[in-house]
CSV table of C-alpha atoms in Angstrom, one decimal:
chain,number,residue,atom,x,y,z
A,1,MET,CA,208.4,168.1,3.9
A,2,SER,CA,206.6,165.9,6.4
A,3,ASP,CA,205.4,162.7,4.9
A,4,LYS,CA,202.9,160.4,6.4
A,5,PRO,CA,201.3,159.6,9.8
A,6,LYS,CA,203.1,157.0,11.8
A,7,GLU,CA,201.6,153.5,11.8
A,8,GLU,CA,201.6,153.6,15.6
A,9,VAL,CA,203.1,155.9,18.2
A,10,ASN,CA,206.0,154.4,20.2
A,11,GLU,CA,205.2,155.5,23.7
A,12,LYS,CA,208.5,154.9,25.6
A,13,ASP,CA,206.9,155.4,29.0
A,14,SER,CA,203.7,153.5,28.2
A,15,VAL,CA,203.1,150.1,29.7
A,16,VAL,CA,200.5,147.4,29.3
A,17,VAL,CA,197.5,147.8,31.5
A,18,GLU,CA,196.9,145.2,34.2
A,19,ALA,CA,193.9,144.6,36.4
A,20,ASN,CA,192.9,146.0,39.8
A,21,ILE,CA,190.5,148.7,38.6
A,22,SER,CA,187.2,149.7,40.1
A,23,ASN,CA,185.5,150.4,36.8
A,24,ASP,CA,186.0,147.9,34.0
A,25,THR,CA,185.6,150.6,31.3
A,26,ASP,CA,188.1,153.0,32.9
A,27,LEU,CA,191.7,152.6,31.6
A,28,LYS,CA,193.0,155.7,33.4
A,29,ASN,CA,193.1,154.3,36.9
A,30,VAL,CA,195.1,151.1,36.5
A,31,THR,CA,198.0,149.2,38.1
A,32,TYR,CA,200.9,148.8,35.8
A,33,LEU,CA,202.5,145.4,36.1
A,34,ASP,CA,203.4,143.8,32.8
A,35,LYS,CA,205.5,146.4,31.0
A,36,CYS,CA,205.4,146.9,27.3
A,37,ASN,CA,207.2,149.8,25.6
A,38,HIS,CA,204.8,149.9,22.7
A,39,TYR,CA,201.1,150.0,23.7
A,40,THR,CA,198.8,150.4,26.6
A,41,ARG,CA,196.3,147.5,26.6
A,42,ASN,CA,194.7,144.9,28.8
A,43,CYS,CA,195.2,141.8,26.8
A,44,LYS,CA,197.9,139.6,25.2
A,45,LEU,CA,197.9,138.4,21.6
A,46,LYS,CA,198.5,134.7,20.7
A,47,ALA,CA,201.1,134.6,18.0
A,48,PRO,CA,199.8,132.4,15.2
A,49,CYS,CA,203.4,131.4,14.3
A,50,CYS,CA,204.6,130.0,17.7
A,51,PHE,CA,201.4,129.9,19.7
A,52,VAL,CA,202.9,132.0,22.6
A,53,PHE,CA,201.1,135.0,24.1
A,54,TYR,CA,202.8,138.4,23.8
A,55,SER,CA,201.7,141.9,24.8
A,56,CYS,CA,202.1,143.0,21.2
A,57,ARG,CA,203.7,142.0,17.9
A,58,PHE,CA,206.8,144.1,18.6
A,59,CYS,CA,207.4,142.3,21.9
A,60,HIS,CA,207.1,139.1,19.9
A,61,ASP,CA,209.5,140.2,17.2
A,62,GLU,CA,212.1,141.4,19.8
A,63,ASP,CA,212.2,137.9,21.3
A,64,ASN,CA,212.2,135.9,18.0
A,65,ASP,CA,214.0,135.6,14.7
A,66,HIS,CA,210.7,135.9,12.8
A,67,GLU,CA,207.9,138.5,12.7
A,68,MET,CA,204.3,138.0,13.9
A,69,ASP,CA,201.5,138.5,11.4
A,70,ARG,CA,199.0,140.4,13.5
A,71,HIS,CA,196.2,140.0,10.9
A,72,LYS,CA,196.3,136.3,11.6
A,73,VAL,CA,195.9,136.6,15.4
A,74,MET,CA,192.7,134.6,16.3
A,75,GLU,CA,192.9,134.6,20.1
A,76,VAL,CA,193.7,137.0,22.9
A,77,GLN,CA,194.3,136.5,26.7
A,78,CYS,CA,192.7,138.8,29.3
A,79,LYS,CA,195.4,140.2,31.6
A,80,ARG,CA,193.0,140.5,34.5
A,81,CYS,CA,191.4,137.0,34.6
A,82,ASP,CA,193.7,135.1,32.1
A,83,THR,CA,190.7,134.0,30.0
A,84,ILE,CA,191.7,133.0,26.5
A,85,GLN,CA,189.1,134.1,23.9
A,86,GLU,CA,188.4,135.2,20.4
A,87,VAL,CA,189.6,138.6,19.2
A,88,ARG,CA,187.2,141.3,20.7
A,89,LYS,CA,187.2,144.6,22.4
A,90,ASP,CA,186.3,143.5,25.9
A,91,CYS,CA,186.8,140.4,28.0
A,92,CYS,CA,183.9,137.9,27.7
A,93,LYS,CA,184.3,136.9,31.3
A,94,CYS,CA,185.3,139.9,33.5
A,95,GLY,CA,184.2,142.6,31.1
A,96,ILE,CA,187.4,144.6,31.2
A,97,ILE,CA,188.0,146.8,28.1
A,98,PHE,CA,191.2,145.6,26.3
A,99,GLY,CA,191.7,148.9,24.6
A,100,GLU,CA,189.7,152.1,24.1
A,101,TYR,CA,190.8,152.1,20.5
A,102,PHE,CA,190.3,148.7,18.9
A,103,CYS,CA,190.7,147.7,15.2
A,104,PRO,CA,189.4,144.2,14.5
A,105,ILE,CA,191.3,144.2,11.2
A,106,CYS,CA,194.8,145.0,12.6
A,107,ARG,CA,194.1,143.4,16.0
A,108,LEU,CA,195.3,146.8,17.4
A,109,TYR,CA,194.4,147.7,21.0
A,110,ASP,CA,195.6,151.0,22.5
A,111,VAL,CA,194.6,154.2,24.1
A,112,PRO,CA,193.0,156.8,21.8
A,113,LYS,CA,195.6,158.7,19.7
A,114,HIS,CA,193.3,159.8,16.8
A,115,GLN,CA,194.0,156.5,15.1
A,116,PHE,CA,192.1,155.5,11.9
A,117,HIS,CA,192.3,152.5,9.7
A,118,CYS,CA,193.2,153.1,6.1
A,119,LEU,CA,191.8,150.5,3.8
A,120,LYS,CA,194.3,151.3,1.0
A,121,CYS,CA,197.3,151.2,3.3
A,122,GLY,CA,195.9,148.1,5.0
A,123,ILE,CA,196.9,149.3,8.5
A,124,CYS,CA,196.0,151.8,11.2
A,125,ARG,CA,197.5,155.2,11.1
A,126,VAL,CA,197.8,157.9,13.8
A,127,GLY,CA,195.7,160.9,12.6
A,128,PRO,CA,193.5,162.8,12.9
A,129,GLU,CA,192.1,161.3,9.8
A,130,ASP,CA,190.8,164.6,8.4
A,131,LYS,CA,194.4,165.9,8.3
A,132,TYR,CA,195.5,163.2,5.9
A,133,TYR,CA,194.7,161.7,2.5
A,134,HIS,CA,195.9,158.6,0.7
A,135,CYS,CA,198.2,159.3,-2.3
A,136,ASP,CA,197.5,156.5,-4.7
A,137,THR,CA,200.8,156.9,-6.5
A,138,CYS,CA,203.0,156.9,-3.5
A,139,ASN,CA,200.6,154.4,-1.9
A,140,ALA,CA,200.6,156.0,1.5
A,141,CYS,CA,198.6,158.4,3.7
A,142,LEU,CA,200.2,161.8,3.5
A,143,SER,CA,199.5,165.2,5.2
A,144,LEU,CA,196.9,167.3,3.3
A,145,GLU,CA,199.6,170.0,3.2
A,146,LEU,CA,201.5,167.8,0.7
A,147,LYS,CA,198.7,167.3,-1.7
A,148,GLY,CA,200.0,168.5,-5.0
A,149,GLN,CA,203.1,169.8,-3.3
A,150,HIS,CA,205.4,166.8,-3.4
A,151,LYS,CA,207.0,164.7,-6.1
A,152,CYS,CA,205.2,161.3,-6.4
A,153,ILE,CA,207.1,158.1,-6.9
A,154,GLU,CA,205.1,154.9,-7.5
A,155,ASN,CA,204.8,152.7,-4.4
A,156,VAL,CA,207.7,154.7,-2.7
A,157,SER,CA,206.3,153.9,0.8
A,158,ARG,CA,206.8,150.1,0.1
A,159,SER,CA,210.5,150.5,0.2
A,160,LEU,CA,213.3,150.6,2.8
A,161,CYS,CA,214.7,153.7,4.3
A,162,PRO,CA,217.9,154.2,2.3
A,163,ILE,CA,219.8,155.0,5.6
A,164,CYS,CA,218.6,152.5,8.2
A,165,GLN,CA,217.0,150.0,5.9
A,166,GLU,CA,213.7,149.8,8.0
A,167,PHE,CA,210.6,149.1,5.9
A,168,LEU,CA,208.9,152.5,5.6
A,169,HIS,CA,205.3,151.6,5.1
A,170,THR,CA,204.8,150.1,8.6
A,171,SER,CA,207.4,152.3,10.3
A,172,ARG,CA,206.5,153.9,13.6
A,173,SER,CA,209.1,156.6,13.1
A,174,GLY,CA,208.5,160.0,11.5
A,175,ILE,CA,209.1,160.2,7.7
A,176,GLU,CA,210.1,163.0,5.4
A,177,ILE,CA,209.7,163.4,1.6
A,178,PRO,CA,212.7,165.4,0.3
A,179,ARG,CA,212.5,167.3,-3.0
A,180,CYS,CA,213.4,164.2,-5.0
A,181,GLY,CA,210.4,162.3,-3.6
A,182,HIS,CA,212.3,159.4,-1.9
A,183,MET,CA,211.0,158.8,1.6
A,184,ILE,CA,213.5,158.9,4.4
A,185,HIS,CA,213.1,158.7,8.2
A,186,GLN,CA,213.2,162.2,9.9
A,187,GLU,CA,216.0,161.1,12.2
A,188,CYS,CA,218.0,159.6,9.4
A,189,LEU,CA,217.6,162.9,7.4
A,190,LYS,CA,218.7,164.9,10.4
A,191,SER,CA,221.7,162.7,10.8
A,192,CYS,CA,222.6,163.3,7.1
A,193,ALA,CA,222.4,167.1,7.7
A,194,GLU,CA,224.6,166.9,10.8
A,195,GLN,CA,227.2,165.0,8.7
A,196,ARG,CA,226.9,167.5,5.8
A,197,LEU,CA,225.7,164.7,3.6
A,198,TYR,CA,223.3,166.5,1.2
A,199,GLN,CA,222.7,164.0,-1.5
A,200,CYS,CA,219.8,161.6,-1.6
A,201,PRO,CA,221.3,158.1,-1.1
A,202,VAL,CA,219.0,156.7,-3.8
A,203,CYS,CA,219.1,159.2,-6.7
A,204,LYS,CA,222.0,161.5,-5.7
A,205,GLU,CA,219.9,164.7,-6.0
A,206,SER,CA,220.1,167.4,-3.4
A,207,LEU,CA,217.9,166.7,-0.4
A,208,TRP,CA,217.4,170.4,0.3
A,209,ASP,CA,217.6,173.8,-1.4
A,210,MET,CA,221.4,174.2,-1.4
A,211,LYS,CA,221.6,178.0,-2.1
A,212,GLU,CA,222.7,178.9,1.5
A,213,VAL,CA,225.2,176.0,1.5
A,214,TRP,CA,226.8,177.1,-1.7
A,215,GLN,CA,227.1,180.7,-0.4
A,216,GLU,CA,228.8,179.4,2.7
A,217,MET,CA,231.2,177.4,0.5
A,218,ASP,CA,232.0,180.5,-1.6
A,219,GLU,CA,233.0,182.4,1.5
A,220,VAL,CA,235.1,179.5,2.8
A,221,CYS,CA,236.9,179.0,-0.5
A,222,ALA,CA,237.5,182.7,-0.9
A,223,ALA,CA,239.3,182.8,2.4
A,224,VAL,CA,241.7,180.1,1.4
A,225,GLN,CA,245.3,181.3,0.7
A,226,LEU,CA,246.6,178.9,-2.0
A,227,PRO,CA,250.4,178.4,-2.5
A,228,GLU,CA,251.8,180.4,-5.4
A,229,GLU,CA,252.3,177.3,-7.6
A,230,LEU,CA,248.6,176.6,-7.4
A,231,THR,CA,247.2,180.0,-8.1
A,232,CYS,CA,247.2,179.4,-11.8
A,233,GLU,CA,244.6,176.6,-11.3
A,234,GLN,CA,241.5,178.7,-11.9
A,235,PHE,CA,239.0,176.3,-10.4
A,236,PHE,CA,241.1,174.5,-7.8
A,237,ASN,CA,240.5,175.0,-4.1
A,238,THR,CA,241.5,172.9,-1.1
A,239,GLU,CA,238.0,173.3,0.4
A,240,GLY,CA,235.9,172.3,-2.5
A,241,LEU,CA,235.5,172.1,-6.3
A,242,LYS,CA,232.9,174.4,-7.8
A,243,CYS,CA,230.9,173.5,-10.9
A,244,ILE,CA,231.4,176.2,-13.5
A,245,HIS,CA,227.9,175.7,-14.9
A,246,CYS,CA,225.5,175.6,-11.9
A,247,GLY,CA,227.7,177.0,-9.1
A,248,SER,CA,227.4,174.0,-6.8
A,249,TYR,CA,230.3,172.1,-5.1
A,250,ASN,CA,231.5,168.5,-5.2
A,251,THR,CA,228.4,167.4,-7.1
A,252,THR,CA,227.4,164.1,-8.8
A,253,GLN,CA,226.0,164.1,-12.3
A,254,THR,CA,222.4,162.9,-12.2
A,255,SER,CA,221.6,163.4,-15.9
A,256,SER,CA,223.3,163.3,-19.3
A,257,HIS,CA,225.6,166.2,-20.0
A,258,ASP,CA,224.9,168.7,-22.8
A,259,SER,CA,227.6,167.9,-25.3
A,260,SER,CA,227.3,171.4,-26.8
A,261,ARG,CA,228.7,172.9,-23.6
A,262,PRO,CA,232.4,172.8,-22.8
């Protein structure tokens, strides 16, 4: 199930907008000079930690061993006239628009991508806003399609992806909510499937409905020709061990066993 909207979209081909435009309010006809792989904008942010101007916080983080707190940014520099000024949408000197989308809370400048600021998340999300709602238990903006259709885990978005260890709440990568409710990056989940790793790394429950997988395993095991000395082993098979209770293979116990059952 799809989880939440990305915090920001990572446009690999996008670059920061530089000057030389005939209309200060037009960001479509621009000259691309100072490249940034994260946003399209006409200003730089002054990092409150090291007082150096960067195109965005991600550019800063890539060049340093610490992260920039964008909420503490107090000054920006116009990329047309180099004027340093307070945080605002347009340049106080030349009038160029820094970003068609501007969030004064997040200090976010970008081209329109249906962004909206979620007060409960504390950051901007890529919408449209009317397609998402804030789940107070998971503490994240989720697709309306998931309302009442997913397993909630308290503050699950404030955790690390169990595969790549990136902080999920502010991640720009797509996120999924498996049946168990633990959030995982879409690409990480895809990698698990390709490697036939079907267990949630956190709780060991199955990430998907395993019915088809178990049917495939039944066929594979049935085709195995065991040596005569092993045919007496009723449940042994070189391709997998099947649970006599639930019919699954190579499983991990996730709850206490019923002592009344053999």
